[in-house]
Coordinates of N, CA and C in Angstrom, one line a residue:
Chain A
X1 N 85.6 149.2 50.8 CA 86.7 148.4 51.0 C 87.1 148.4 52.5
X2 N 87.9 147.5 52.9 CA 88.4 147.4 54.3 C 89.4 148.6 54.5
X3 N 89.1 149.4 55.5 CA 90.0 150.4 55.8 C 89.9 150.9 57.2
X4 N 91.0 151.5 57.7 CA 91.0 152.1 59.0 C 91.4 153.6 58.8
X5 N 90.6 154.4 59.5 CA 90.9 155.9 59.4 C 91.1 156.4 60.8
X6 N 92.3 157.0 60.9 CA 92.7 157.5 62.3 C 92.4 159.0 62.4
X7 N 92.4 159.5 63.6 CA 92.2 160.9 63.9 C 93.5 161.7 63.6
X8 N 93.3 163.0 63.6 CA 94.4 163.8 63.1 C 95.5 164.1 64.1
X9 N 96.5 164.8 63.6 CA 97.8 165.0 64.4 C 97.5 165.8 65.7
X10 N 98.3 165.5 66.7 CA 98.1 166.1 68.0 C 99.5 166.7 68.4
X11 N 99.4 167.8 69.2 CA 100.5 168.4 69.8 C 100.2 168.5 71.3
X12 N 101.1 167.9 72.1 CA 100.8 167.8 73.6 C 102.0 168.3 74.3
X13 N 101.8 168.7 75.5 CA 102.9 169.1 76.4 C 103.3 167.9 77.3
X14 N 104.5 167.9 77.7 CA 104.9 166.8 78.6 C 104.0 166.7 79.8
X15 N 103.7 165.4 80.2 CA 102.8 165.2 81.3 C 101.4 165.0 80.9
X16 N 101.0 165.5 79.7 CA 99.6 165.4 79.3 C 99.3 164.0 78.8
X17 N 98.0 163.8 78.4 CA 97.6 162.6 77.8 C 97.1 162.8 76.3
X18 N 97.1 161.8 75.5 CA 96.6 161.9 74.2 C 95.7 160.6 73.9
X19 N 94.6 160.9 73.2 CA 93.7 159.8 72.8 C 93.6 159.8 71.3
X20 N 94.0 158.7 70.7 CA 93.9 158.5 69.2 C 92.8 157.6 68.9
X21 N 92.0 157.9 67.9 CA 90.9 157.0 67.4 C 91.3 156.4 66.1
X22 N 90.6 155.3 65.9 CA 90.8 154.5 64.7 C 89.4 153.9 64.3
X23 N 88.9 154.4 63.2 CA 87.5 154.0 62.8 C 87.6 152.9 61.7
X24 N 87.0 151.8 61.9 CA 87.1 150.7 60.9 C 85.8 150.7 60.0
X25 N 86.0 150.3 58.8 CA 84.9 150.2 57.9 C 85.2 149.1 56.9
X26 N 84.1 148.5 56.3 CA 84.3 147.4 55.3 C 84.5 146.0 55.8
X27 N 84.4 145.8 57.2 CA 84.5 144.5 57.7 C 83.8 144.5 59.1
X28 N 83.6 143.3 59.6 CA 83.0 143.1 60.9 C 84.0 143.5 62.0
X29 N 83.7 144.7 62.6 CA 84.7 145.2 63.6 C 85.0 144.3 64.7
X30 N 84.0 143.5 65.2 CA 84.3 142.6 66.4 C 85.0 141.3 66.0
X31 N 85.2 141.1 64.7 CA 85.9 139.9 64.3 C 87.4 140.1 64.1
X32 N 87.9 141.2 64.4 CA 89.4 141.5 64.2 C 89.9 142.1 65.5
X33 N 91.1 141.6 65.9 CA 91.8 142.3 67.0 C 92.3 143.6 66.4
X34 N 92.4 144.6 67.3 CA 93.0 145.9 66.8 C 94.3 146.1 67.6
X35 N 95.4 146.2 66.9 CA 96.7 146.5 67.4 C 97.1 147.9 67.3
X36 N 98.0 148.4 68.1 CA 98.6 149.7 68.0 C 100.1 149.6 68.0
X37 N 100.7 150.3 67.0 CA 102.1 150.2 66.7 C 102.6 151.7 66.6
X38 N 103.7 152.0 67.1 CA 104.2 153.4 67.0 C 105.6 153.4 66.3
X39 N 105.9 154.5 65.8 CA 107.2 154.7 65.1 C 107.8 156.1 65.3
X40 N 108.8 156.1 66.1 CA 109.5 157.4 66.4 C 110.2 157.9 65.1
X41 N 110.4 159.2 65.0 CA 111.1 159.7 63.8 C 112.3 159.0 63.5
X42 N 112.4 158.5 62.2 CA 113.6 157.8 61.7 C 113.9 156.4 62.4
X43 N 112.9 155.9 63.1 CA 113.1 154.7 63.8 C 112.2 153.6 63.3
X44 N 112.3 152.4 63.9 CA 111.6 151.2 63.5 C 110.2 151.2 64.1
X45 N 109.5 150.0 63.9 CA 108.2 149.8 64.4 C 108.2 149.2 65.8
X46 N 107.3 149.7 66.7 CA 107.3 149.2 68.1 C 105.8 148.9 68.4
X47 N 105.6 147.6 68.7 CA 104.3 147.1 69.1 C 103.9 147.6 70.5
X48 N 102.7 148.1 70.6 CA 102.2 148.7 71.9 C 101.2 147.8 72.6
X49 N 100.4 147.1 71.8 CA 99.4 146.2 72.5 C 98.2 146.0 71.5
X50 N 97.2 145.2 72.0 CA 96.0 145.0 71.3 C 94.8 145.0 72.1
X51 N 93.6 145.2 71.5 CA 92.3 145.1 72.1 C 91.5 144.2 71.3
X52 N 90.7 143.3 72.0 CA 89.8 142.5 71.3 C 88.4 143.2 71.3
X53 N 88.0 143.7 70.2 CA 86.8 144.6 70.2 C 85.6 143.8 70.6
X54 N 85.6 142.5 70.5 CA 84.4 141.7 70.9 C 84.2 141.7 72.4
X55 N 85.3 141.4 73.1 CA 85.2 141.3 74.6 C 85.7 142.5 75.3
X56 N 86.5 143.4 74.6 CA 87.1 144.5 75.3 C 88.4 144.1 76.0
X57 N 88.8 142.9 75.9 CA 90.0 142.4 76.6 C 91.2 143.1 75.9
X58 N 92.3 143.3 76.7 CA 93.5 144.0 76.2 C 94.7 143.2 76.6
X59 N 95.8 143.5 75.8 CA 97.1 143.0 76.1 C 98.1 144.1 75.8
X60 N 98.8 144.6 76.8 CA 99.7 145.7 76.6 C 101.2 145.3 76.7
X61 N 102.0 145.9 75.9 CA 103.4 145.7 76.0 C 103.9 146.2 77.4
X62 N 104.8 145.4 78.0 CA 105.3 145.7 79.3 C 105.7 147.2 79.5
X63 N 106.4 147.6 78.4 CA 106.9 149.0 78.4 C 105.9 150.1 78.7
X64 N 104.6 149.8 78.3 CA 103.6 150.9 78.4 C 102.6 150.6 79.6
X65 N 102.8 149.5 80.2 CA 101.9 149.1 81.3 C 101.8 150.3 82.3
X66 N 100.5 150.6 82.7 CA 100.3 151.7 83.6 C 100.1 153.1 83.0
X67 N 100.5 153.2 81.7 CA 100.4 154.5 81.0 C 99.4 154.4 79.8
X68 N 99.0 153.2 79.4 CA 98.3 153.0 78.2 C 96.9 152.4 78.5
X69 N 95.9 152.9 77.7 CA 94.6 152.3 77.8 C 94.0 152.2 76.4
X70 N 93.6 151.0 76.1 CA 92.9 150.8 74.8 C 91.4 150.5 75.1
X71 N 90.6 151.1 74.4 CA 89.1 150.9 74.5 C 88.5 150.9 73.1
X72 N 87.2 150.5 73.1 CA 86.5 150.5 71.8 C 85.1 150.9 72.0
X73 N 84.5 151.4 70.9 CA 83.0 151.6 70.9 C 82.5 150.8 69.7
X74 N 81.9 149.7 70.0 CA 81.4 148.8 68.9 C 80.3 149.5 68.1
X75 N 79.5 150.4 68.7 CA 78.4 151.0 68.0 C 78.9 151.9 66.8
X76 N 80.1 152.3 66.9 CA 80.6 153.2 65.8 C 81.9 152.6 65.2
X77 N 82.2 151.3 65.5 CA 83.3 150.5 64.9 C 84.6 151.3 65.1
X78 N 84.8 151.8 66.3 CA 86.0 152.7 66.5 C 86.8 152.2 67.7
X79 N 88.1 152.1 67.6 CA 89.0 151.8 68.7 C 89.8 153.0 69.1
X80 N 90.2 153.0 70.3 CA 90.9 154.2 70.9 C 92.2 153.7 71.6
X81 N 93.2 154.5 71.5 CA 94.4 154.3 72.3 C 94.7 155.6 73.0
X82 N 94.8 155.5 74.4 CA 95.1 156.7 75.2 C 96.5 156.4 75.9
X83 N 97.4 157.3 75.7 CA 98.7 157.3 76.4 C 98.8 158.5 77.3
X84 N 99.2 158.2 78.5 CA 99.2 159.3 79.5 C 100.7 159.6 79.9
X85 N 100.9 160.6 80.7 CA 102.2 161.0 81.2 C 103.2 161.1 80.1
X86 N 102.8 161.8 79.1 CA 103.6 161.9 77.9 C 105.0 162.5 78.1
X87 N 106.0 162.0 77.4 CA 107.3 162.5 77.5 C 107.8 162.8 76.0
X88 N 108.9 163.5 75.9 CA 109.3 163.9 74.6 C 109.6 162.7 73.7
X89 N 110.0 161.6 74.3 CA 110.3 160.4 73.5 C 109.1 159.6 73.1
X90 N 107.9 160.1 73.5 CA 106.7 159.5 73.0 C 106.3 160.2 71.6
X91 N 107.1 161.2 71.2 CA 106.8 161.8 69.9 C 107.0 160.7 68.8
X92 N 106.0 160.4 68.1 CA 106.0 159.3 67.1 C 104.7 159.4 66.3
X93 N 104.7 158.6 65.2 CA 103.5 158.3 64.5 C 102.9 157.0 65.1
X94 N 101.7 157.1 65.4 CA 100.9 156.0 66.0 C 100.0 155.4 65.0
X95 N 100.1 154.1 64.8 CA 99.3 153.3 63.8 C 98.4 152.4 64.5
X96 N 97.2 152.2 64.0 CA 96.3 151.1 64.4 C 96.4 150.1 63.2
X97 N 96.3 148.8 63.5 CA 96.3 147.8 62.5 C 95.5 146.6 62.9
X98 N 94.7 146.1 62.0 CA 93.8 145.0 62.4 C 94.3 143.7 62.1
X99 N 93.9 142.7 62.8 CA 94.3 141.3 62.7 C 93.1 140.4 62.8
X100 N 92.7 139.8 61.7 CA 91.5 138.9 61.8 C 91.9 137.8 62.8
X101 N 90.9 137.4 63.5 CA 91.1 136.3 64.5 C 91.7 135.1 63.8
X102 N 92.7 134.5 64.4 CA 93.5 133.3 63.8 C 94.2 133.6 62.6
X103 N 94.4 134.8 62.1 CA 95.1 135.1 60.9 C 96.6 135.5 61.2
X104 N 96.8 136.0 62.3 CA 98.2 136.3 62.7 C 99.0 137.3 61.9
X105 N 98.4 138.2 61.2 CA 99.1 139.2 60.5 C 98.3 140.5 60.5
X106 N 99.0 141.7 60.3 CA 98.3 143.0 60.4 C 98.0 143.5 59.0
X107 N 96.7 143.6 58.8 CA 96.2 144.1 57.5 C 94.7 144.3 57.6
X108 N 94.2 145.6 57.3 CA 95.0 146.7 56.9 C 95.6 147.5 58.1
X109 N 96.3 148.6 57.8 CA 96.8 149.5 58.8 C 96.1 150.9 58.6
X110 N 96.0 151.6 59.6 CA 95.5 153.0 59.5 C 96.6 153.9 58.9
X111 N 96.2 155.1 58.6 CA 97.2 156.0 57.9 C 98.2 156.6 58.8
X112 N 98.0 156.4 60.1 CA 99.0 157.0 61.1 C 98.5 158.3 61.7
X113 N 98.9 158.5 62.9 CA 98.6 159.8 63.6 C 99.9 160.3 64.2
X114 N 100.3 161.5 63.8 CA 101.5 162.0 64.4 C 101.2 162.7 65.8
X115 N 101.9 162.2 66.8 CA 101.7 162.9 68.1 C 103.1 163.5 68.5
X116 N 103.1 164.8 68.7 CA 104.3 165.5 69.0 C 104.2 166.0 70.4
X117 N 105.2 165.6 71.2 CA 105.2 166.0 72.6 C 106.3 167.1 72.8
X118 N 105.9 168.3 73.1 CA 106.9 169.4 73.2 C 106.4 170.5 74.1
X119 N 107.3 171.0 74.9 CA 106.9 172.1 75.8 C 106.8 173.4 75.1
Chain B
X1 N 110.9 138.2 75.8 CA 110.4 138.7 74.5 C 111.3 138.0 73.4
X2 N 110.6 137.8 72.3 CA 111.4 137.2 71.1 C 112.0 138.4 70.4
X3 N 113.3 138.3 70.2 CA 114.1 139.3 69.5 C 114.2 138.9 68.0
X4 N 113.9 139.9 67.1 CA 114.0 139.7 65.7 C 115.2 140.5 65.2
X5 N 116.1 139.9 64.5 CA 117.3 140.6 64.0 C 117.3 140.4 62.4
X6 N 117.3 141.6 61.8 CA 117.4 141.6 60.3 C 118.8 141.9 59.9
X7 N 119.1 141.4 58.7 CA 120.4 141.8 58.1 C 120.2 141.8 56.5
X8 N 120.8 142.8 55.9 CA 121.6 143.9 56.5 C 120.6 144.9 56.9
X9 N 121.1 146.0 57.6 CA 120.3 147.1 58.0 C 120.0 148.0 56.8
X10 N 120.8 148.0 55.8 CA 120.6 148.7 54.6 C 121.4 148.1 53.5
X11 N 120.9 148.3 52.2 CA 121.6 147.8 51.1 C 121.4 148.7 49.9
X12 N 122.4 148.7 49.0 CA 122.2 149.5 47.8 C 122.1 148.5 46.6
X13 N 121.2 148.7 45.8 CA 120.9 147.8 44.7 C 120.4 148.6 43.4
X14 N 120.4 147.9 42.3 CA 120.0 148.5 41.1 C 118.7 147.8 40.6
X15 N 118.0 148.6 39.7 CA 116.8 148.0 39.1 C 117.2 146.7 38.4
X16 N 116.4 145.6 38.6 CA 116.7 144.3 38.0 C 117.5 143.4 38.9
X17 N 118.1 143.9 40.0 CA 118.9 143.1 40.9 C 118.0 142.1 41.6
X18 N 118.6 141.0 42.1 CA 118.0 140.1 43.0 C 118.4 140.5 44.4
X19 N 117.4 140.7 45.3 CA 117.7 141.2 46.6 C 117.2 140.2 47.6
X20 N 118.1 139.9 48.6 CA 117.7 139.0 49.7 C 117.9 139.7 51.1
X21 N 116.9 139.6 51.9 CA 117.0 140.1 53.3 C 116.7 139.0 54.2
X22 N 117.5 138.9 55.3 CA 117.3 137.8 56.2 C 116.8 138.3 57.6
X23 N 116.1 137.4 58.3 CA 115.5 137.8 59.5 C 115.7 136.5 60.4
X24 N 116.2 136.8 61.6 CA 116.5 135.7 62.6 C 115.8 135.9 63.9
X25 N 115.1 134.9 64.4 CA 114.3 135.0 65.6 C 115.2 134.4 66.7
X26 N 115.1 135.0 67.9 CA 115.9 134.6 69.1 C 115.4 133.2 69.6
X27 N 114.2 132.8 69.2 CA 113.8 131.4 69.5 C 112.8 131.0 68.4
X28 N 112.5 129.7 68.4 CA 111.7 129.2 67.3 C 110.3 129.8 67.3
X29 N 109.9 130.2 66.1 CA 108.6 130.8 65.9 C 107.8 130.0 64.9
X30 N 108.2 128.7 64.6 CA 107.5 128.0 63.5 C 107.5 128.8 62.2
X31 N 106.4 129.0 61.6 CA 106.3 129.8 60.4 C 105.5 131.1 60.7
X32 N 105.4 131.5 61.9 CA 104.7 132.7 62.3 C 105.5 134.0 62.0
X33 N 105.8 134.2 60.8 CA 106.7 135.3 60.4 C 106.0 136.1 59.2
X34 N 105.9 137.4 59.4 CA 105.3 138.3 58.4 C 106.4 139.3 57.9
X35 N 106.2 139.7 56.7 CA 107.1 140.8 56.1 C 106.2 141.9 55.6
X36 N 106.7 143.1 56.0 CA 106.0 144.4 55.6 C 106.9 145.3 54.8
X37 N 106.3 146.1 53.9 CA 107.1 147.1 53.2 C 106.6 148.4 53.6
X38 N 107.5 149.4 53.9 CA 107.1 150.7 54.3 C 107.8 151.7 53.4
X39 N 107.0 152.6 52.8 CA 107.6 153.7 52.1 C 107.5 155.0 52.9
X40 N 108.4 156.0 52.6 CA 108.4 157.2 53.5 C 107.1 157.9 53.6
X41 N 106.7 158.2 54.8 CA 105.4 158.9 55.1 C 104.2 158.0 55.0
X42 N 104.4 156.7 54.8 CA 103.2 155.8 54.6 C 103.2 154.7 55.7
X43 N 102.0 154.1 55.8 CA 101.9 153.0 56.7 C 102.5 151.8 56.1
X44 N 103.0 150.8 57.0 CA 103.5 149.6 56.5 C 102.4 148.8 55.7
X45 N 102.9 148.0 54.8 CA 102.0 147.2 53.9 C 102.4 145.8 54.0
X46 N 101.4 144.9 54.2 CA 101.7 143.5 54.3 C 102.1 142.9 53.0
X47 N 103.3 142.2 52.9 CA 103.7 141.5 51.7 C 103.5 140.0 51.8
X48 N 104.0 139.4 52.9 CA 104.1 138.0 53.1 C 103.6 137.6 54.5
X49 N 102.8 136.6 54.6 CA 102.4 136.1 55.9 C 102.7 134.6 56.0
X50 N 102.7 134.1 57.2 CA 103.1 132.7 57.5 C 104.4 132.3 56.7
X51 N 105.3 133.2 56.7 CA 106.7 133.0 56.2 C 106.8 133.0 54.7
X52 N 105.8 132.4 54.0 CA 105.9 132.2 52.6 C 104.6 132.5 51.7
X53 N 103.6 132.9 52.4 CA 102.3 133.1 51.7 C 102.3 134.6 51.2
X54 N 102.0 134.7 49.9 CA 102.0 136.0 49.3 C 100.6 136.7 49.5
X55 N 100.6 137.9 50.0 CA 99.4 138.6 50.2 C 98.8 138.9 48.9
X56 N 97.5 138.9 48.8 CA 96.7 139.2 47.6 C 97.1 140.6 47.1
X57 N 97.4 140.6 45.8 CA 97.8 141.9 45.1 C 99.3 142.2 45.1
X58 N 100.0 141.4 45.9 CA 101.5 141.7 45.9 C 102.2 141.0 44.7
X59 N 103.0 141.7 44.0 CA 103.7 141.1 42.8 C 104.4 139.8 43.2
X60 N 104.5 138.9 42.2 CA 105.1 137.6 42.4 C 106.6 137.6 42.5
X61 N 107.2 138.8 42.2 CA 108.7 138.9 42.4 C 109.1 138.9 43.9
X62 N 108.1 139.1 44.8 CA 108.4 138.9 46.2 C 108.1 137.5 46.6
X63 N 109.0 136.9 47.4 CA 108.8 135.6 48.0 C 109.5 135.5 49.3
X64 N 108.9 134.6 50.1 CA 109.5 134.4 51.5 C 109.7 132.9 51.7
X65 N 110.7 132.7 52.6 CA 111.0 131.3 52.9 C 111.5 131.2 54.3
X66 N 111.6 130.0 54.8 CA 112.1 129.8 56.2 C 111.1 129.2 57.1
X67 N 111.7 128.7 58.2 CA 110.9 128.2 59.3 C 111.8 128.0 60.5
X68 N 111.1 128.0 61.7 CA 112.0 127.9 62.9 C 112.5 129.2 63.4
X69 N 113.8 129.5 63.1 CA 114.4 130.8 63.5 C 114.9 131.6 62.4
X70 N 115.1 131.0 61.2 CA 115.7 131.7 60.1 C 114.8 131.9 58.9
X71 N 114.7 133.1 58.4 CA 113.7 133.5 57.4 C 114.4 134.4 56.3
X72 N 113.8 134.4 55.1 CA 114.4 135.2 54.0 C 113.2 135.8 53.2
X73 N 113.4 137.1 52.9 CA 112.6 137.7 51.9 C 113.4 138.0 50.7
X74 N 112.9 137.6 49.5 CA 113.6 137.7 48.3 C 112.8 138.5 47.3
X75 N 113.4 139.5 46.7 CA 112.8 140.2 45.5 C 113.6 139.8 44.3
X76 N 113.0 139.1 43.4 CA 113.7 138.4 42.3 C 114.3 139.4 41.3
X77 N 113.6 140.5 41.0 CA 114.0 141.5 40.1 C 113.5 142.9 40.6
X78 N 114.4 143.6 41.2 CA 114.0 144.8 41.9 C 113.5 145.9 40.9
X79 N 112.3 146.4 41.3 CA 111.7 147.5 40.5 C 111.8 148.8 41.2
X80 N 111.7 149.9 40.4 CA 111.8 151.2 41.0 C 110.9 151.4 42.2
X81 N 109.7 150.9 42.2 CA 108.7 151.1 43.3 C 109.1 150.2 44.5
X82 N 110.1 149.4 44.4 CA 110.5 148.5 45.6 C 111.4 149.2 46.5
X83 N 111.9 150.3 46.2 CA 112.9 151.0 47.1 C 112.1 151.5 48.3
X84 N 112.4 150.9 49.4 CA 111.6 151.1 50.6 C 112.3 150.5 51.8
X85 N 111.7 150.5 52.9 CA 112.2 149.8 54.1 C 111.3 148.5 54.4
X86 N 112.0 147.4 54.7 CA 111.3 146.2 54.9 C 111.5 145.7 56.3
X87 N 110.4 145.3 56.9 CA 110.4 144.8 58.3 C 109.8 143.4 58.4
X88 N 110.5 142.5 59.2 CA 109.9 141.3 59.5 C 109.2 141.4 60.9
X89 N 108.3 140.5 61.2 CA 107.6 140.6 62.4 C 107.2 139.2 62.8
X90 N 107.4 138.8 64.1 CA 106.9 137.5 64.5 C 105.5 137.6 65.1
X91 N 104.6 136.6 64.7 CA 103.3 136.6 65.3 C 103.1 135.3 66.0
X92 N 104.1 134.8 66.6 CA 104.1 133.5 67.3 C 103.5 133.8 68.7
X93 N 103.8 134.9 69.3 CA 103.4 135.3 70.6 C 103.5 136.8 70.8
X94 N 102.9 137.3 71.9 CA 103.0 138.7 72.3 C 104.1 138.8 73.3
X95 N 104.8 140.0 73.2 CA 104.7 141.1 72.3 C 105.0 140.7 70.9
X96 N 104.3 141.3 69.9 CA 104.5 141.0 68.5 C 105.7 141.8 68.0
X97 N 106.9 141.3 68.2 CA 108.1 142.1 67.9 C 108.4 142.2 66.4
X98 N 109.1 143.3 66.0 CA 109.5 143.6 64.7 C 111.0 143.5 64.6
X99 N 111.5 143.2 63.5 CA 113.0 143.5 63.2 C 113.2 145.0 63.1
X100 N 114.5 145.3 63.1 CA 114.8 146.8 63.1 C 114.7 147.4 61.7
X101 N 114.4 146.6 60.7 CA 114.2 147.2 59.3 C 115.4 147.0 58.4
X102 N 115.1 146.9 57.2 CA 116.2 146.9 56.1 C 115.8 147.9 55.1
X103 N 116.6 148.9 54.9 CA 116.4 150.0 53.9 C 117.0 149.6 52.6
X104 N 116.2 149.5 51.5 CA 116.7 149.2 50.2 C 116.8 150.5 49.4
X105 N 118.0 150.8 49.1 CA 118.3 152.1 48.4 C 118.9 151.9 47.0
X106 N 118.9 152.9 46.2 CA 119.5 152.8 44.9 C 121.0 152.9 45.1

């Protein structure tokens, strides 16, 4: 079945970087945009950006410009999101979510990866 | 950026109740509006896309309507498994903004 499986929880110190992976299975990886969305504890959903796995093209939310990098490895159907210069308010669950080209909705979603930023 | 505003932020309801959640966009988004359900500790789940299309496998008690700037999610008869937080999201343009969420509680 179509699914996204993310890497495990991370604990990072302020100023460090984190790289979260998202492995796709059950569909053609290059036919779906991969979005990243985060959710701080007790808060709502915040869109971070997308990557086109076919071309490698990206589109980042203004808020994260300069701190975020999305990449992919098509040979293993995996997308990555790296966030640098971490702060305590980056503590959140990070989700990947796929969007079939021209479908305009997110389905499926990964299970989420908790990133905790603490000294 | 397009701002999405949901109301109410939370509501209390009982099993069998009809529940309506509204979502307003700060500018027209045609019918590029999705609804997601999220339960505690779980990833969001797609319920409705293109404002009124029911995702495969989603019970028919869920329905969506609206176009332009004003949208509605309706649960015709609330079931115990429907107690969750619901988010609208516009897919008209990037950034793909979400509403702040509506928590449906007992």
